[in-house]
Short mmCIF file of C-alpha atoms in Angstrom, two decimals:
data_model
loop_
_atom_site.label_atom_id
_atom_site.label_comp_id
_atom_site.label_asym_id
_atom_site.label_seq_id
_atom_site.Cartn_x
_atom_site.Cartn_y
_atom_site.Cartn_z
CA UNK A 1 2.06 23.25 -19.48
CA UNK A 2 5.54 22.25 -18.60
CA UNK A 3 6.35 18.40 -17.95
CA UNK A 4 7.20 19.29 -14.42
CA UNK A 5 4.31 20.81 -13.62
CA UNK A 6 1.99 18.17 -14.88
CA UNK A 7 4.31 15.59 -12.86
CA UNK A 8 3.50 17.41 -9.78
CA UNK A 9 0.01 17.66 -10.52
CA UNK A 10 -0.17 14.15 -11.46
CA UNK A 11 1.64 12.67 -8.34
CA UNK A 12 -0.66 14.66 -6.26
CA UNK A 13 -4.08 13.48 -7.65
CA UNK A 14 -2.08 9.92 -7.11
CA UNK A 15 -1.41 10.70 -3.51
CA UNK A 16 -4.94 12.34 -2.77
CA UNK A 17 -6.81 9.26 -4.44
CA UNK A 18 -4.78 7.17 -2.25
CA UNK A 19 -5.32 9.48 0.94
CA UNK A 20 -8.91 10.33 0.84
CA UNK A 21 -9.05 6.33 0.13
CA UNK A 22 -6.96 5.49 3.10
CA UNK A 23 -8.86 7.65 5.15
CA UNK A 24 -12.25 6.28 4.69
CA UNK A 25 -11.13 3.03 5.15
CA UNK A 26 -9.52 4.40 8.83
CA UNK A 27 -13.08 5.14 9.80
CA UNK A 28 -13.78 1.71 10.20
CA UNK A 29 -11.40 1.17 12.73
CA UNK A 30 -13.20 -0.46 15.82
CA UNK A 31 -16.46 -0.48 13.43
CA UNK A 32 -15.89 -3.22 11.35
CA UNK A 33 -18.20 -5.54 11.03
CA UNK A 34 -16.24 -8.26 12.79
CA UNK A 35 -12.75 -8.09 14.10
CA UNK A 36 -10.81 -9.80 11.37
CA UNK A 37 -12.33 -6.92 8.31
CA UNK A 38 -11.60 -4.35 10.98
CA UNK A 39 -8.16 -5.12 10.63
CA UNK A 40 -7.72 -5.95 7.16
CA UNK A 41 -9.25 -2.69 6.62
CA UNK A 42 -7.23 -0.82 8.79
CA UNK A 43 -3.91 -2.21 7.07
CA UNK A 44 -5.49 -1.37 3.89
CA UNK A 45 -5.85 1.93 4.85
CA UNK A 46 -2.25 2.26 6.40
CA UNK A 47 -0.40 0.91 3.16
CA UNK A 48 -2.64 3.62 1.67
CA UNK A 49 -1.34 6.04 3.79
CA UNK A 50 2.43 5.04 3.30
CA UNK A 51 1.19 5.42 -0.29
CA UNK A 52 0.39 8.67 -0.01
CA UNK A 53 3.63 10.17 2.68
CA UNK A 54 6.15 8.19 -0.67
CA UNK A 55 4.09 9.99 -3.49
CA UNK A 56 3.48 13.26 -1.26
CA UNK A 57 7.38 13.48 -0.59
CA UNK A 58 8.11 13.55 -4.34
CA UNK A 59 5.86 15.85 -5.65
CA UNK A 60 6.64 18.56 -2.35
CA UNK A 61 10.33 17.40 -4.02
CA UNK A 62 9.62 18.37 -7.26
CA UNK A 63 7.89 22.06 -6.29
CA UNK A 64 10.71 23.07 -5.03
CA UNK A 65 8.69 25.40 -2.62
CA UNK A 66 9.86 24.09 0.71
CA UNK A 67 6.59 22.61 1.12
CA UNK A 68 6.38 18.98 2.93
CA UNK A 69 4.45 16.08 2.68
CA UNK A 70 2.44 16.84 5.85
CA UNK A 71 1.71 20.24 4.66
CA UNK A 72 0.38 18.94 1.08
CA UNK A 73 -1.90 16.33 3.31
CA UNK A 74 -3.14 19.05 6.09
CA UNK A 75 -3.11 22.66 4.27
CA UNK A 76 -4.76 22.50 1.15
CA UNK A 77 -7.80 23.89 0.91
CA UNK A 78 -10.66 21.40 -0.34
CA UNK A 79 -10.27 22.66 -3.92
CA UNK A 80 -6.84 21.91 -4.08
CA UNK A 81 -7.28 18.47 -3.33
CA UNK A 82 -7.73 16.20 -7.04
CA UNK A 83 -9.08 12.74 -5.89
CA UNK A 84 -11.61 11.29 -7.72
CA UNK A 85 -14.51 11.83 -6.33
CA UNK A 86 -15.08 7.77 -6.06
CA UNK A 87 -12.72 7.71 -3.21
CA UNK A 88 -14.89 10.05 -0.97
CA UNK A 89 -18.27 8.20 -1.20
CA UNK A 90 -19.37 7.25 2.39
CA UNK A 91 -18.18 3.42 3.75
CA UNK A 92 -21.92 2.93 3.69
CA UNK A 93 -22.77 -1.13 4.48
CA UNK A 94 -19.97 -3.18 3.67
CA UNK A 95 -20.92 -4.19 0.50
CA UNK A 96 -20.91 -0.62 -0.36
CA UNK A 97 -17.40 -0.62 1.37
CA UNK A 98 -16.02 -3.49 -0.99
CA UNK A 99 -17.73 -3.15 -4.20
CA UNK A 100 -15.48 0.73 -4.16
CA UNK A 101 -12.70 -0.67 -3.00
CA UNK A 102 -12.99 -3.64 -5.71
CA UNK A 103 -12.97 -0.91 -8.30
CA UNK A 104 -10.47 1.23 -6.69
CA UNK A 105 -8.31 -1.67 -6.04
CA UNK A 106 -8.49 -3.22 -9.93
CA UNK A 107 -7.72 0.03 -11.32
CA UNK A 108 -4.52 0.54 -9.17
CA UNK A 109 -3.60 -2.62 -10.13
CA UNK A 110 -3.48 -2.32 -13.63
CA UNK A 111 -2.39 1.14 -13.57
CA UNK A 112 0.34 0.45 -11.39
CA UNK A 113 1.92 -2.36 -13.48
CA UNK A 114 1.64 0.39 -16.01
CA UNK A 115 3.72 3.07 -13.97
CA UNK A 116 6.13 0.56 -12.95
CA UNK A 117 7.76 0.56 -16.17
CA UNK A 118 7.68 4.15 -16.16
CA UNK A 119 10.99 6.08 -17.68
CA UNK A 120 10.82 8.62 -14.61
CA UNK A 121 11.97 6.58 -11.69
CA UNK A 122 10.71 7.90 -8.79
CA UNK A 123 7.08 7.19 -10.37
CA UNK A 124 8.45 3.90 -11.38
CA UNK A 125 9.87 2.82 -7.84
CA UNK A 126 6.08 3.97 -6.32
CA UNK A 127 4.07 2.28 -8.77
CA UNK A 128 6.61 -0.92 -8.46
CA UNK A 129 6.39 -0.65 -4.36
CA UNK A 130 2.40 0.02 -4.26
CA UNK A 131 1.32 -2.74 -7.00
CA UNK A 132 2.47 -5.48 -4.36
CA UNK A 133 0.21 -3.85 -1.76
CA UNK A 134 -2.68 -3.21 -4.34
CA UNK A 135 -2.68 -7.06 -5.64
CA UNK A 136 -3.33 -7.97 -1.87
CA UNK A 137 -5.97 -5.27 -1.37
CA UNK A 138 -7.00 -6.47 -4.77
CA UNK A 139 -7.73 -10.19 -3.99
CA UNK A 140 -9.66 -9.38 -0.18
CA UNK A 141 -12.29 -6.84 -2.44
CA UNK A 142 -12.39 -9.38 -5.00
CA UNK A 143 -13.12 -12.44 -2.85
CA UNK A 144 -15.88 -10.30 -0.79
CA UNK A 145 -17.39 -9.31 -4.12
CA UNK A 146 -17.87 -13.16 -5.05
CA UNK A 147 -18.61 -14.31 -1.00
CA UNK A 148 -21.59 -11.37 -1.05
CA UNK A 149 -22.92 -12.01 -4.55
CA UNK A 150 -22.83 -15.88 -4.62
CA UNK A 151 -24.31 -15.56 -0.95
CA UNK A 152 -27.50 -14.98 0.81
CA UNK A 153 -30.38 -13.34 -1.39
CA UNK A 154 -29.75 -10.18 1.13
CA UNK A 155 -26.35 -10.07 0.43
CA UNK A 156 -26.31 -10.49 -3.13
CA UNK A 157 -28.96 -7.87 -4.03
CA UNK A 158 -27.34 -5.15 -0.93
CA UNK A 159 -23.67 -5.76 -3.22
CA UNK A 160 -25.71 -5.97 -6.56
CA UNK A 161 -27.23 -2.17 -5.89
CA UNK A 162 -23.88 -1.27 -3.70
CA UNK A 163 -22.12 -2.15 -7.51
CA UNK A 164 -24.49 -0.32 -9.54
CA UNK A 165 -24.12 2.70 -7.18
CA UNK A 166 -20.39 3.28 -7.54
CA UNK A 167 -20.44 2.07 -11.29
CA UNK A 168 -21.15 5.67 -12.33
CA UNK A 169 -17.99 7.07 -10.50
CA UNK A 170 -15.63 4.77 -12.09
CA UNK A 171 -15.14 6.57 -15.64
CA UNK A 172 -14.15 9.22 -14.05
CA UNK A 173 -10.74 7.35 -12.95
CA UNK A 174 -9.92 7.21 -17.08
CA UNK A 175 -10.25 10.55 -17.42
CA UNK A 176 -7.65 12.42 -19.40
CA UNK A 177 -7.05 16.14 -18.83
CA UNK A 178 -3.66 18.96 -20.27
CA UNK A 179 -1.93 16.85 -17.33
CA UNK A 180 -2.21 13.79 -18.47
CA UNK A 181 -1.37 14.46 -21.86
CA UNK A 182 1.10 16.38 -21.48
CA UNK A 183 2.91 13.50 -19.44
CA UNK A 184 1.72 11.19 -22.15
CA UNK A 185 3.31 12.59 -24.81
CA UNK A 186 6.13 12.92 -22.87
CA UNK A 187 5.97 8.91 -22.40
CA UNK A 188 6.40 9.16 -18.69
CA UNK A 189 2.54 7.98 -18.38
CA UNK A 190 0.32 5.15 -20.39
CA UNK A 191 -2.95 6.27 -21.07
CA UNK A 192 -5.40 4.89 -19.45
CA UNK A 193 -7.63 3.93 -22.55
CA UNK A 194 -4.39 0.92 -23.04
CA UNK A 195 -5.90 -0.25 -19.25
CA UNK A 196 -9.66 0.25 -20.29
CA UNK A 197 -9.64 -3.55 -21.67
CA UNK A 198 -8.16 -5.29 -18.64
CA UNK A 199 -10.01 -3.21 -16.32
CA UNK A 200 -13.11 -4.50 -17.34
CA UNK A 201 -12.15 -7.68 -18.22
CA UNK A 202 -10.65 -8.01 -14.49
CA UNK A 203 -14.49 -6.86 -12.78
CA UNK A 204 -16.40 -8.57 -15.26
CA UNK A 205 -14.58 -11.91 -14.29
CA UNK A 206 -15.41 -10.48 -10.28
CA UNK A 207 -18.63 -10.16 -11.67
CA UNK A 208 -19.36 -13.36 -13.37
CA UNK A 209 -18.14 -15.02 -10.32
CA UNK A 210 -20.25 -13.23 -7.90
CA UNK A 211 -23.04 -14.63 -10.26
CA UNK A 212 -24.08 -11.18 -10.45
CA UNK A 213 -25.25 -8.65 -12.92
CA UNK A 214 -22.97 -6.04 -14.72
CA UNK A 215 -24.08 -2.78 -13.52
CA UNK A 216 -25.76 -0.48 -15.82
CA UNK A 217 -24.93 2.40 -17.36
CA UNK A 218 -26.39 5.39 -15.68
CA UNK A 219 -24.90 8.42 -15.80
CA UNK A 220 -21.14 9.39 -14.94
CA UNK A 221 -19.40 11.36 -11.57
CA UNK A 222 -17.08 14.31 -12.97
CA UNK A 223 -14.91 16.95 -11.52
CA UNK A 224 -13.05 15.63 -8.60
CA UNK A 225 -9.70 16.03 -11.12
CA UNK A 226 -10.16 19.75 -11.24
CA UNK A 227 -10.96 20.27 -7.58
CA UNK A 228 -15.01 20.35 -7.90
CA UNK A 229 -16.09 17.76 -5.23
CA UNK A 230 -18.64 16.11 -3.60
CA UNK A 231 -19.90 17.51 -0.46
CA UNK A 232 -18.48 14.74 1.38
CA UNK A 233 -14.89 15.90 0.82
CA UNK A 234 -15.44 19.32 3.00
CA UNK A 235 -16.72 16.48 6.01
CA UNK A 236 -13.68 14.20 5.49
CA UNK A 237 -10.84 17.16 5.63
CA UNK A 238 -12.69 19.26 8.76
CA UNK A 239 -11.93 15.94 10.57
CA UNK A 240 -8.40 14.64 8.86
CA UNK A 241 -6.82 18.37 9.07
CA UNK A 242 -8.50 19.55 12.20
CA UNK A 243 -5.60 18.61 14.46
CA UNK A 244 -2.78 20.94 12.54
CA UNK A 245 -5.47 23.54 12.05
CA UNK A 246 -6.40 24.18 15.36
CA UNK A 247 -3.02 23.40 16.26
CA UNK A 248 -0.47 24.56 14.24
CA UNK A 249 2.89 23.35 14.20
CA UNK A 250 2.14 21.09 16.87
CA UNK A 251 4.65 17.38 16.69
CA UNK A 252 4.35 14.20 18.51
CA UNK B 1 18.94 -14.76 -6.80
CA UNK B 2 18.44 -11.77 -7.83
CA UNK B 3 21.40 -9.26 -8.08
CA UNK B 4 19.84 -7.16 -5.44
CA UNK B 5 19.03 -9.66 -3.08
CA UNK B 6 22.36 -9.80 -1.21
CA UNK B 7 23.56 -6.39 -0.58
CA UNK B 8 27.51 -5.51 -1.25
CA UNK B 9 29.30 -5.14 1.48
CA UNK B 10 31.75 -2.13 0.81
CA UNK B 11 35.61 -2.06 2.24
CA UNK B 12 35.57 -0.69 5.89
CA UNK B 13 31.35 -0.70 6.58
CA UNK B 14 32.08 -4.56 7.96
CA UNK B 15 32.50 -3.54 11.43
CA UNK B 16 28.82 -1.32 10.99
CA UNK B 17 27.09 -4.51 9.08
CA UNK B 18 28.19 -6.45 12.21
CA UNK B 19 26.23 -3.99 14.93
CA UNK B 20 23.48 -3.49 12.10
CA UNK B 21 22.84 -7.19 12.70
CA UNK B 22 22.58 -6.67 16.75
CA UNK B 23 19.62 -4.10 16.04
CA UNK B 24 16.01 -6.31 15.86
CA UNK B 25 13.21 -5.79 14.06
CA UNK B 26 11.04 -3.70 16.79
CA UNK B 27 8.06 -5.98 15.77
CA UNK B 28 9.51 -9.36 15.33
CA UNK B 29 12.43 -9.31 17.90
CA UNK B 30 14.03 -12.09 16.48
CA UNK B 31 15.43 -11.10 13.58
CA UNK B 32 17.73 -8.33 12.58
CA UNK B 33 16.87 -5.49 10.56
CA UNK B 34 19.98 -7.24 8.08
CA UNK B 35 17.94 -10.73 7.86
CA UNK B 36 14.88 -8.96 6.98
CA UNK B 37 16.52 -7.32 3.93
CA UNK B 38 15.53 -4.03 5.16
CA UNK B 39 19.56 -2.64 5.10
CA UNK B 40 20.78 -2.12 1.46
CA UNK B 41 23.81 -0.15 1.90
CA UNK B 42 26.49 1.27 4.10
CA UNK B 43 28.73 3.82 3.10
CA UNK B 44 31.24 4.96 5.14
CA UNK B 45 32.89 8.25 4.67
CA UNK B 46 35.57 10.03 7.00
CA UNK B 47 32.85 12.24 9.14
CA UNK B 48 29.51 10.70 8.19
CA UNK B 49 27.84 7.50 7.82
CA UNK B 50 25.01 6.17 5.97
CA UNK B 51 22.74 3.84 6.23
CA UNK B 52 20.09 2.72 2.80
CA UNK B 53 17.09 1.02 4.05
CA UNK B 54 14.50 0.26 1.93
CA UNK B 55 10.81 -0.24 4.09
CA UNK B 56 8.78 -3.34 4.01
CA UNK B 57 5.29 -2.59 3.64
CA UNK B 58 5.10 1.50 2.43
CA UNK B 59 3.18 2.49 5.34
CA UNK B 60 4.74 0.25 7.85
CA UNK B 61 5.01 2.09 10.82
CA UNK B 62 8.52 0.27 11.97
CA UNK B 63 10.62 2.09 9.86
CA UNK B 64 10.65 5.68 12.10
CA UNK B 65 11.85 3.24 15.08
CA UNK B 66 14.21 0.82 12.78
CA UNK B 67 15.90 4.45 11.36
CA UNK B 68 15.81 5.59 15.22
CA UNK B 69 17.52 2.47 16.40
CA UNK B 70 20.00 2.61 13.76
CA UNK B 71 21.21 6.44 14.29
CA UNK B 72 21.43 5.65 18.18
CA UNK B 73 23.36 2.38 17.84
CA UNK B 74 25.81 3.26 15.02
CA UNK B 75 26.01 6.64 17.19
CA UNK B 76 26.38 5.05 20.41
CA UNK B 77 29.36 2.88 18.75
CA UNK B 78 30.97 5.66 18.07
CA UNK B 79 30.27 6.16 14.64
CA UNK B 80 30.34 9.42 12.92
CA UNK B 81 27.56 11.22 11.95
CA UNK B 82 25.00 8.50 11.47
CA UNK B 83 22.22 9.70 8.89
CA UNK B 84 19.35 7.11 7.39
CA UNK B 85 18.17 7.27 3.51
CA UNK B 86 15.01 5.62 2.95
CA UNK B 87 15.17 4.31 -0.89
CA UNK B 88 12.09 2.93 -2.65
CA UNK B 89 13.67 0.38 -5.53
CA UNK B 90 14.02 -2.00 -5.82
CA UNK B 91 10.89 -2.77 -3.75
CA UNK B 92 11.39 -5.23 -0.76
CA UNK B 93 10.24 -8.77 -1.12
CA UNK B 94 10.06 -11.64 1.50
CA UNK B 95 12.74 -13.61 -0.79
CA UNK B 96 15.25 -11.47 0.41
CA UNK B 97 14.48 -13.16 3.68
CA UNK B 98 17.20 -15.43 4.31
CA UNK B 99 16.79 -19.11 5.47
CA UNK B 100 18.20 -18.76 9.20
CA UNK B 101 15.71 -15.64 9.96
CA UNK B 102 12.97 -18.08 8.11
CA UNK B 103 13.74 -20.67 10.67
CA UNK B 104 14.03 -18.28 13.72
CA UNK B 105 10.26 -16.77 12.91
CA UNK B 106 9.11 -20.43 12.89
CA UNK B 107 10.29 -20.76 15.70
CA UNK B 108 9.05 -17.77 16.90
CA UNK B 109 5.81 -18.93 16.11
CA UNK B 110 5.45 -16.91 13.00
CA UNK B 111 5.30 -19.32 9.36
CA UNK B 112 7.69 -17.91 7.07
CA UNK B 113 7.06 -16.23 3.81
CA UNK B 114 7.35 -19.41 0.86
CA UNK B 115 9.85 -18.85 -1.87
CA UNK B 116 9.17 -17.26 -4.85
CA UNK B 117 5.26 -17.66 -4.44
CA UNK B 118 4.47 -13.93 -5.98
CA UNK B 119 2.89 -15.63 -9.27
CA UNK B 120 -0.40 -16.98 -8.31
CA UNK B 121 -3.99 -16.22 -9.21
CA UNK B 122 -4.18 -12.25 -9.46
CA UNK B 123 -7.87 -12.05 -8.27
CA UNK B 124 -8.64 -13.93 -6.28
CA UNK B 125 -6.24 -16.12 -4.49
CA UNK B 126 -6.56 -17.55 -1.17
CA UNK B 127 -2.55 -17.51 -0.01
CA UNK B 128 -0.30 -20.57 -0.66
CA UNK B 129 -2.09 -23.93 0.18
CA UNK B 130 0.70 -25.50 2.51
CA UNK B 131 1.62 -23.24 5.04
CA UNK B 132 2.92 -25.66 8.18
CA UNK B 133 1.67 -24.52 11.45
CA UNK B 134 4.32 -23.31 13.17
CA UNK B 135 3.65 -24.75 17.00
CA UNK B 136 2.78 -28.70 15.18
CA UNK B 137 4.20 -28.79 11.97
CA UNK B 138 0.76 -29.71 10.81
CA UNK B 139 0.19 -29.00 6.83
CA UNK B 140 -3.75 -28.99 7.89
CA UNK B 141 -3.88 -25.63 7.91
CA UNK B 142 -6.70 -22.46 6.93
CA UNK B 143 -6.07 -19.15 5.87
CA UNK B 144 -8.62 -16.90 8.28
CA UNK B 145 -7.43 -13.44 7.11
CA UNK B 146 -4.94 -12.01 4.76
CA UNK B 147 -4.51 -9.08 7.01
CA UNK B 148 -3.25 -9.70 9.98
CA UNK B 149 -1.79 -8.02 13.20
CA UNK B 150 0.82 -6.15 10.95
CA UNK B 151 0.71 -5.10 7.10
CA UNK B 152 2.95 -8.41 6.63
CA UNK B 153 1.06 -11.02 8.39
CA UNK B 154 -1.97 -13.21 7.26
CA UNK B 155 -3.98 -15.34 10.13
CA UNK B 156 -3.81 -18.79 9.80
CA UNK B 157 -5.67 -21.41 11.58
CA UNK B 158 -3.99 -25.23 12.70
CA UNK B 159 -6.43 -27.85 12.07
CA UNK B 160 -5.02 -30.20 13.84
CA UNK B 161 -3.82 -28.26 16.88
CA UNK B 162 -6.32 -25.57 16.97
CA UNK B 163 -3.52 -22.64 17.59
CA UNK B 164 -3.82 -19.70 15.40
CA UNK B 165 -0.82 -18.28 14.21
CA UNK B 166 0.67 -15.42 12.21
CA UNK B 167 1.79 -16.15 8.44
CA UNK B 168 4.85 -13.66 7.36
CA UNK B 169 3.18 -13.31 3.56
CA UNK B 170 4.92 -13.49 0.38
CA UNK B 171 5.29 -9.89 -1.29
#
């Protein structure tokens, strides 16, 4: 596989996690579960979304193929798209809502600060722009996990099974495929194994503090990386690309 | 200061800087797209101009009008050929914020970002603990959201006079 191949392959599974994220997240508008989370989430989702158009641009930049960031969002087919599949799990309660975006968010975080010190620079200026975002989105799923878990009985055992729930899709974000290796060897990536340790240290402290229980091992969510999704995927792209389906072309 | 906190001015782009800082911020009128830190270049060359901007939050939705505004003003100045570049490092921070547009969002009735305050707790951290109300002055103040009406504001709450107000956060 050649470098710039895996680089575009690699900025797109960036830019669908970070879509498919930001676009669950949008569902909540006006259904949040009181006005001040229905923004938060909302902005969450939109710095998600400006996430995805900066990481979208580069890789349409490195193809080569004319192609644009709109048309790698709206006209891939569903097993184009590489997300993992964590990010297309249903909002559920809102403790299902935050523990996901607690993991999603930690990861980022310490992948990000990673990336930032990346030798390619576009990557580098991404990871460096979204790892100030992240550490905010960060801090509001970290402070719900401890609010929900140190809270009610109902709240702490609804975020206790919401956590044990989506434990089994976060290995899947470690994952190492020809893509990442290649880029790896290349040193234009860290592997994700050097994050492993302050991944977990970062949820067990979330953890601890929710005075809650680490979530057990169960079995583990694969395939999102090579296109092999859950069903909800199919649901989330006949609503985000219906628009420039049915409507081809059409502009604001 | 960092060395990319004050922007170079290059020989012959004073006369754009100066109608750069006539064009607000289509969100916070007060300030000028050149206090929020948002312009990072201006290169003038003999049929074309451009204009670096860097945006705020990554998906703020802003920067189509602040690139819009910028191409019509320059234009309507009679500058040549007015084209936008949207550049992603370094990344924009508050400190680039400089202390007159500070004082003009308090006034506004928008607290301004703090210094240098990007080094607190990672996980959890509840924003910075003084944050003076900006109707009161009051330093008995509560954080009620980190997310506010835009990507850059947090709600905050005045104890004392009971106003809410918007926070301009640190990043």
């Amino acid at each position: 596989m050649e470098v710039k191949d895996a680089l575009i392959q690699y900025c797109l599974r960036l830019g669908d996690d970070a879509m498919i994220m930001g676009h669950r997240l949008s569902e909540l508008c006006s259904n949040g579960p009181i006005l001040e989370e229905d923004i938060a989430m909302t902005n969450i989702s939109l710095d998600l979304f400006g996430q995805t158009r900066i990481i979208y641009t580069y890789a349409a930049e490195l193809e080569g193929k004319g192609r644009s960031e709109d048309d790698l969002a709206y006209l891939r087919p569903e097993h184009e798209f590489q997300c993992a599949l964590l990010t297309e799990q249903p909002n559920g309660h809102f403790g299902n809502t935050m523990a996901r975006q607690m993991i999603f968010s930690v990861f980022y975080y310490h992948l990000f600060k990673e990336l930032s010190k990346s030798p390619d620079e576009s990557l580098a200026a991404f990871a460096a722009k979204s790892l100030k975002e992240t550490t905010y989105h960060m801090r509001h799923a970290c402070e719900w996990v401890v609010r929900l878990g140190d809270g009610t009985e109902e709240s702490k055992w609804k975020i206790q099974d919401a956590l044990n729930d989506i434990w089994s899709y976060h290995h899947e974000l470690f994952e190492k495929d020809e893509v990442d290796e290649k880029l790896i060897d290349m040193g234009i990536i860290t592997d994700t194994a050097t994050i492993a340790d302050d991944f977990y240290a970062s949820v067990n402290e979330v953890i601890e503090r929710a005075t809650l229980g680490t979530p057990a091992g169960g079995w583990k969510a694969t395939g999102g990386r090579s296109g092999r999704h859950s069903e909800y995927l199919g649901h989330i792209l006949s609503v985000f690309q219906s628009l420039p389906r049915a409507y081809p072309d059409a502009k604001w | 200061m960092e060395a990319a906190q004050v922007p170079v001015i290059r020989e012959n782009t004073e006369a754009i800087w100066e109608v750069l800082e006539t064009i607000p911020d289509p969100e916070i009128p007060v300030i000028s797209v050149v206090e929020l830190g948002v312009v990072r270049d201006v290169l003038l060359e003999e049929n074309k101009t451009q204009v670096i901007i860097t945006p705020t939050y990554s998906g703020c939705p802003a920067m189509k009008q602040f690139e819009d505004d910028i191409v019509s003003t320059l234009e309507s100045k009679g500058f040549p050929t007015v084209e936008v570049k949207m550049v992603f490092s370094p990344a924009w921070t508050t400190d680039w914020m400089t202390n007159v547009a500070r004082e003009k969002l308090r006034r506004y009735g928008i607290a301004p970002p703090q210094k240098g305050s990007q080094d607190k707790g990672v996980l959890f951290d509840s924003g910075p603990k003084a944050v003076n109300c900006p109707q009161c002055n009051s330093s008995a103040t509560e954080l009620l959201s980190q997310f506010g009406s835009t990507a850059c504001k947090a709600v905050y709450k005045c104890k004392d006079c009971q106003e809410t107000f918007d926070y301009f956060k640190c990043i």
